[in-house]
Every structure is written in structure tokens, then in C-alpha cells.
PDB file of N, CA and C in Angstrom:
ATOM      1  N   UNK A  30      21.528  34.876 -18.730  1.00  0.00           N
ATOM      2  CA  UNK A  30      22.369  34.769 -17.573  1.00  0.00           C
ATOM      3  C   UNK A  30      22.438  36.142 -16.916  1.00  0.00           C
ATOM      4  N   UNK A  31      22.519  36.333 -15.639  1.00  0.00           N
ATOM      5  CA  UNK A  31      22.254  37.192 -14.717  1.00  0.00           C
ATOM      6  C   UNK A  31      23.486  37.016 -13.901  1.00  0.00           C
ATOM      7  N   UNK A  32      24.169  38.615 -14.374  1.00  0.00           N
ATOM      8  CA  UNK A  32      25.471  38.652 -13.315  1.00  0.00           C
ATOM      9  C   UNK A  32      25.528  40.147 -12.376  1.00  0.00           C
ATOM     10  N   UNK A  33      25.412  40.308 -11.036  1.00  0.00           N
ATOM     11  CA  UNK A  33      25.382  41.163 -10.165  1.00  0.00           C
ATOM     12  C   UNK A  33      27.063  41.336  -9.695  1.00  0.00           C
ATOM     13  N   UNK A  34      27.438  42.529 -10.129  1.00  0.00           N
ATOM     14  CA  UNK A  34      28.654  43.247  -9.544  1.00  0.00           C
ATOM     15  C   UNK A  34      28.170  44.035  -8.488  1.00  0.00           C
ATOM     16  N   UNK A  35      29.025  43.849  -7.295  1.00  0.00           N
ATOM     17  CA  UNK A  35      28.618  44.956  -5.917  1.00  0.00           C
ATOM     18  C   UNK A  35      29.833  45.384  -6.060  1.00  0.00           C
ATOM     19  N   UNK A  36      30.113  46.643  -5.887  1.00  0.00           N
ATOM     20  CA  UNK A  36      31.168  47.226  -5.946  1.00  0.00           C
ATOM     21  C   UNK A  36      31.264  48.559  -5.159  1.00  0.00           C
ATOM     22  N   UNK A  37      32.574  49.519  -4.696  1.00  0.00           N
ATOM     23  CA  UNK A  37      32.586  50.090  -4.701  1.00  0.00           C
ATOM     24  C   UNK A  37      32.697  51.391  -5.861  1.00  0.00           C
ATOM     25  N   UNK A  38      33.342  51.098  -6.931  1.00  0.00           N
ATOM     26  CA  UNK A  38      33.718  51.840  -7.849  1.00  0.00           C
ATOM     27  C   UNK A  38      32.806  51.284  -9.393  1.00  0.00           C
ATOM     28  N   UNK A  39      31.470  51.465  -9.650  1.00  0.00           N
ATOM     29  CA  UNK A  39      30.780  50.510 -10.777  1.00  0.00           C
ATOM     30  C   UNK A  39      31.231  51.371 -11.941  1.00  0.00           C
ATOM     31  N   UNK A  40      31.451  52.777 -12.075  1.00  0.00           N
ATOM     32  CA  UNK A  40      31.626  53.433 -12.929  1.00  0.00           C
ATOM     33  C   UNK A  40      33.028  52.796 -13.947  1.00  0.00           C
ATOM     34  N   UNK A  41      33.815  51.616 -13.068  1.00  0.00           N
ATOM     35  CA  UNK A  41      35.155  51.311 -13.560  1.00  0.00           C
ATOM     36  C   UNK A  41      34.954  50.364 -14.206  1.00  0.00           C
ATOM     37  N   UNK A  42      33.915  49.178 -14.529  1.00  0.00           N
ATOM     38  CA  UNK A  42      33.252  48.951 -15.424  1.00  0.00           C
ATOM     39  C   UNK A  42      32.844  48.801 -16.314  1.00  0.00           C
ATOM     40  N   UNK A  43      32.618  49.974 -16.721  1.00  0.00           N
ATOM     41  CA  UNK A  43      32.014  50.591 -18.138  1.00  0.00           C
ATOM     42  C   UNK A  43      32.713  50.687 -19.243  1.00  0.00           C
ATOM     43  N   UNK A  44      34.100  50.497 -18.922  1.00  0.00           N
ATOM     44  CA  UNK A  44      35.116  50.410 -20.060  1.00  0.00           C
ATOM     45  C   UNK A  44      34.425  48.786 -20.757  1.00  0.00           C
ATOM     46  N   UNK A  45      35.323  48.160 -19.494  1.00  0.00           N
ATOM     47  CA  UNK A  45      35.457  46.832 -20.086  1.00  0.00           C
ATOM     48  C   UNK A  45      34.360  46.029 -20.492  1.00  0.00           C
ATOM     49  N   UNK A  46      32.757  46.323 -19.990  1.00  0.00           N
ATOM     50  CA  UNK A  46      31.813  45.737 -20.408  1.00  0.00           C
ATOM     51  C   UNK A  46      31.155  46.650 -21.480  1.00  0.00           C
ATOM     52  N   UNK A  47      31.460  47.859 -21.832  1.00  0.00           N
ATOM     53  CA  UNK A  47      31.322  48.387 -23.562  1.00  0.00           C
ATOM     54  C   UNK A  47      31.674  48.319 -24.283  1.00  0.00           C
ATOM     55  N   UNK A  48      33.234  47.455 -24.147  1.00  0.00           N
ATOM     56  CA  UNK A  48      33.689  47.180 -25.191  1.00  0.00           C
ATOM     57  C   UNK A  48      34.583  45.398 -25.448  1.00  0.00           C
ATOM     58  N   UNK A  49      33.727  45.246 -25.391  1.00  0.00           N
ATOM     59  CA  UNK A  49      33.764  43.595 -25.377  1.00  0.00           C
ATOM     60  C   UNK A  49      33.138  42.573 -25.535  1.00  0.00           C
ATOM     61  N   UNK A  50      33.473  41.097 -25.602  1.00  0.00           N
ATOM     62  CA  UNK A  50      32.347  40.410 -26.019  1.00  0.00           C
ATOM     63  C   UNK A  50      31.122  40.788 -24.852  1.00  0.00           C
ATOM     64  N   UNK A  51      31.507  40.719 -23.760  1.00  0.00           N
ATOM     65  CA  UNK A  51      30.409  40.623 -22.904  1.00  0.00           C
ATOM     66  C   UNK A  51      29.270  41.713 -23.613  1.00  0.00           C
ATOM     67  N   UNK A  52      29.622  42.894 -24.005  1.00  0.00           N
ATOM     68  CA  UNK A  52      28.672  44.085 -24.910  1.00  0.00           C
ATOM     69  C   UNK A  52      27.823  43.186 -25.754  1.00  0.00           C
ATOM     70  N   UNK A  53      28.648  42.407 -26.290  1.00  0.00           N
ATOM     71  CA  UNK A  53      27.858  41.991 -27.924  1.00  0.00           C
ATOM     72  C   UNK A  53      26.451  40.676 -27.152  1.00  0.00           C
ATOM     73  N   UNK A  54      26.951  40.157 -25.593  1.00  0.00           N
ATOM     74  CA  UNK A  54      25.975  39.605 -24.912  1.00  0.00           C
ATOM     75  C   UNK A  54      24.881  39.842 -24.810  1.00  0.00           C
ATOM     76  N   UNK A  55      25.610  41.329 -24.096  1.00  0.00           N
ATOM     77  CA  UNK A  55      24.020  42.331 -23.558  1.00  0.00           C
ATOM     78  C   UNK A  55      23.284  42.521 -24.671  1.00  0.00           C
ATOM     79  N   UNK A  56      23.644  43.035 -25.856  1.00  0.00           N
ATOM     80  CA  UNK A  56      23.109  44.000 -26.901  1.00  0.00           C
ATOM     81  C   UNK A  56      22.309  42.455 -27.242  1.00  0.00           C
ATOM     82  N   UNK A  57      22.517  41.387 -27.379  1.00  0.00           N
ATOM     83  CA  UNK A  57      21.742  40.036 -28.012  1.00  0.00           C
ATOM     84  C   UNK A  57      20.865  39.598 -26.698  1.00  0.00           C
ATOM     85  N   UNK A  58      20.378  40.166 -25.770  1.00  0.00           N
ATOM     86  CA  UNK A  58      20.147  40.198 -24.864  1.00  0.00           C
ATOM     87  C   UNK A  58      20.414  38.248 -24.018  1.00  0.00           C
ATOM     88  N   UNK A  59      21.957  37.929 -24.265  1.00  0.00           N
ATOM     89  CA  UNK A  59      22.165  36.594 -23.464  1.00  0.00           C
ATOM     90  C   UNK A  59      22.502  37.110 -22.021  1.00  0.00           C
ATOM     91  N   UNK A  60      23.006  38.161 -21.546  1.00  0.00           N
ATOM     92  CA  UNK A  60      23.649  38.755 -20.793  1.00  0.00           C
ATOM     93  C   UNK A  60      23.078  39.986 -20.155  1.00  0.00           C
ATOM     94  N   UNK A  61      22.637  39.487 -18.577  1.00  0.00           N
ATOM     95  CA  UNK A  61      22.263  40.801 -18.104  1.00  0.00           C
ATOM     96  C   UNK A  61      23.198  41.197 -17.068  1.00  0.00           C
ATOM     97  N   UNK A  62      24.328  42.278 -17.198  1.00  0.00           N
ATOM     98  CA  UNK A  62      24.746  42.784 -15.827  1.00  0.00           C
ATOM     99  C   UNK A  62      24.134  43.788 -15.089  1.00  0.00           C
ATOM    100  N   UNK A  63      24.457  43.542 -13.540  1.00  0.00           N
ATOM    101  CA  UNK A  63      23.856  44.713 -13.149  1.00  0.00           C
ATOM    102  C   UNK A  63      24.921  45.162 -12.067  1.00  0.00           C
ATOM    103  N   UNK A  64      25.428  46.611 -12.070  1.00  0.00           N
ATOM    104  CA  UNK A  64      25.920  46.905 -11.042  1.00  0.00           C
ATOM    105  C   UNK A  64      25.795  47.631  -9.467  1.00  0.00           C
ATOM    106  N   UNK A  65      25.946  47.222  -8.552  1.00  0.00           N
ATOM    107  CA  UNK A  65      25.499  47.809  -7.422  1.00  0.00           C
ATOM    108  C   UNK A  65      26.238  48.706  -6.446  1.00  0.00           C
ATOM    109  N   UNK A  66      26.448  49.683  -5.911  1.00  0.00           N
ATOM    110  CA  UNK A  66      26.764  50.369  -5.224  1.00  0.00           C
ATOM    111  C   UNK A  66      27.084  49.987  -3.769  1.00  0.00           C
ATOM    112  N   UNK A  67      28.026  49.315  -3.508  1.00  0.00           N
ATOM    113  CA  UNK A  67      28.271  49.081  -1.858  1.00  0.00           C
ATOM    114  C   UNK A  67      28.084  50.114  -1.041  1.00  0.00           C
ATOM    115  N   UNK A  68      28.332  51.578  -1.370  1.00  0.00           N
ATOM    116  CA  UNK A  68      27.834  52.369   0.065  1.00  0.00           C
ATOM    117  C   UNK A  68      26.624  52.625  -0.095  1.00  0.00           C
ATOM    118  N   UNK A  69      25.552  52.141  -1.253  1.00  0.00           N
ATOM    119  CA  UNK A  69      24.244  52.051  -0.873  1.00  0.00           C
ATOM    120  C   UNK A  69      23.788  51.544   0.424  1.00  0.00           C
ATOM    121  N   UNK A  70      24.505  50.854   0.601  1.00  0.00           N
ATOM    122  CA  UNK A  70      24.050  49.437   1.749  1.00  0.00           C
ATOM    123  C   UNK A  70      24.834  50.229   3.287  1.00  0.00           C
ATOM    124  N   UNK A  71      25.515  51.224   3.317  1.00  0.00           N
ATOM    125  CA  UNK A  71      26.164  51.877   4.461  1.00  0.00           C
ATOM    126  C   UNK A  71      25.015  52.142   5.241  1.00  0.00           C
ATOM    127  N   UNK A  72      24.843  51.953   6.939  1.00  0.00           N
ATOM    128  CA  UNK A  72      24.189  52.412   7.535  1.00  0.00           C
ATOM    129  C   UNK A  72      24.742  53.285   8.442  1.00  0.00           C
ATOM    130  N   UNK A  73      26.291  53.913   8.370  1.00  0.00           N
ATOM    131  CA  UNK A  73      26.170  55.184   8.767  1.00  0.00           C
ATOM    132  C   UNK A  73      25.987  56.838   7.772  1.00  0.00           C
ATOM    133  N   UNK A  74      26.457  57.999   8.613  1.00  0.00           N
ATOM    134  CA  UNK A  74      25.942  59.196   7.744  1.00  0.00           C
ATOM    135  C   UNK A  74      26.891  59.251   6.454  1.00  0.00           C
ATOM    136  N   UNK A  75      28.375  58.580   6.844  1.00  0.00           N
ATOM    137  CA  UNK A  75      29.485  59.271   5.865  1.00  0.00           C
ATOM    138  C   UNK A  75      29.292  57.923   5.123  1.00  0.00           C
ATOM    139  N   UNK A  76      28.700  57.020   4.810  1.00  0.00           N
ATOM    140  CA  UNK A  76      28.586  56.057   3.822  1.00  0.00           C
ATOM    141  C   UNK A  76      29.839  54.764   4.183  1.00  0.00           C
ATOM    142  N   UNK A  77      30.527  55.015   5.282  1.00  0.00           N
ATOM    143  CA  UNK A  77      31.844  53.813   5.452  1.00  0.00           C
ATOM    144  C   UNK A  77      31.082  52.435   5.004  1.00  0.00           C
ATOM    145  N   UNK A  78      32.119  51.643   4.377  1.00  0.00           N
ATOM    146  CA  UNK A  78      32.097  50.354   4.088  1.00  0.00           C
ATOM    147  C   UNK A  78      33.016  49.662   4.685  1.00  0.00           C
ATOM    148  N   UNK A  79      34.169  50.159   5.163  1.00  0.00           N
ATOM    149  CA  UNK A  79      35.321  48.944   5.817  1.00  0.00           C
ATOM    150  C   UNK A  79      35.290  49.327   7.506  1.00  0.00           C
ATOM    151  N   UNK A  80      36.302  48.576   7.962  1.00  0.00           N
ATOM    152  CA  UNK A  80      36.301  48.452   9.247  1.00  0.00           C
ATOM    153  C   UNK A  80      37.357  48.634   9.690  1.00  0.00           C
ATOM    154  N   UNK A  81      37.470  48.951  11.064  1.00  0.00           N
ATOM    155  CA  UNK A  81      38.922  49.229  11.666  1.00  0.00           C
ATOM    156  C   UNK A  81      39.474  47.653  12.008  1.00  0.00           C
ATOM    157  N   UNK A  82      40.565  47.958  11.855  1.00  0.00           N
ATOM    158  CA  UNK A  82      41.641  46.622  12.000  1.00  0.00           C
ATOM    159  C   UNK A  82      41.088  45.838  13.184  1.00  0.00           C
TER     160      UNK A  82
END
């Protein structure tokens, strides 16, 4: 199973999927996460992701 997190913050994460069942997933390889970087995807210079009201 294949699960994609987009996020701004992926580093926040790393707690809860190292130490948990989901870990014992990955490590048996049932479980692939992957996390992604939302201001990857920014197409201006300062990286914005939200919008004005």
C-alpha cells in the first residue's frame, strides 16, 4: 500500500511514523509512505503556498 503525504511541514512526521505500527509496516515492507513538500510545487521566488483572503 502506497500512501503520499503533501505537506507543508514533512519533518513533523517522523515522530509518529518511527515509532509505530505504521514503522513495523514499512520495515515488513506492507507500507510505503512518501512525503512531499508543498512549497516544492510554489511557482513564485519566496515559495508562498496560500492565498490572500
Amino acid at each position: 500500500m502506497l500512501i503520499d503525504i503533501i505537506t507543508l511541514f514533512p519533518k513533523m512526521f517522523a515522530g509518529v511514523f518511527g515509532e509505530s505500527i505504521i514503522k513495523r509496516a514499512v520495515d515488513k515492507k506492507i507500507l510505503d509512505v512518501r512525503f512531499t513538500q508543498l512549497r516544492d510545487f510554489a511557482t513564485d521566488k519566496h515559495h508562498h503556498v496560500d492565498d490572500s483572503p
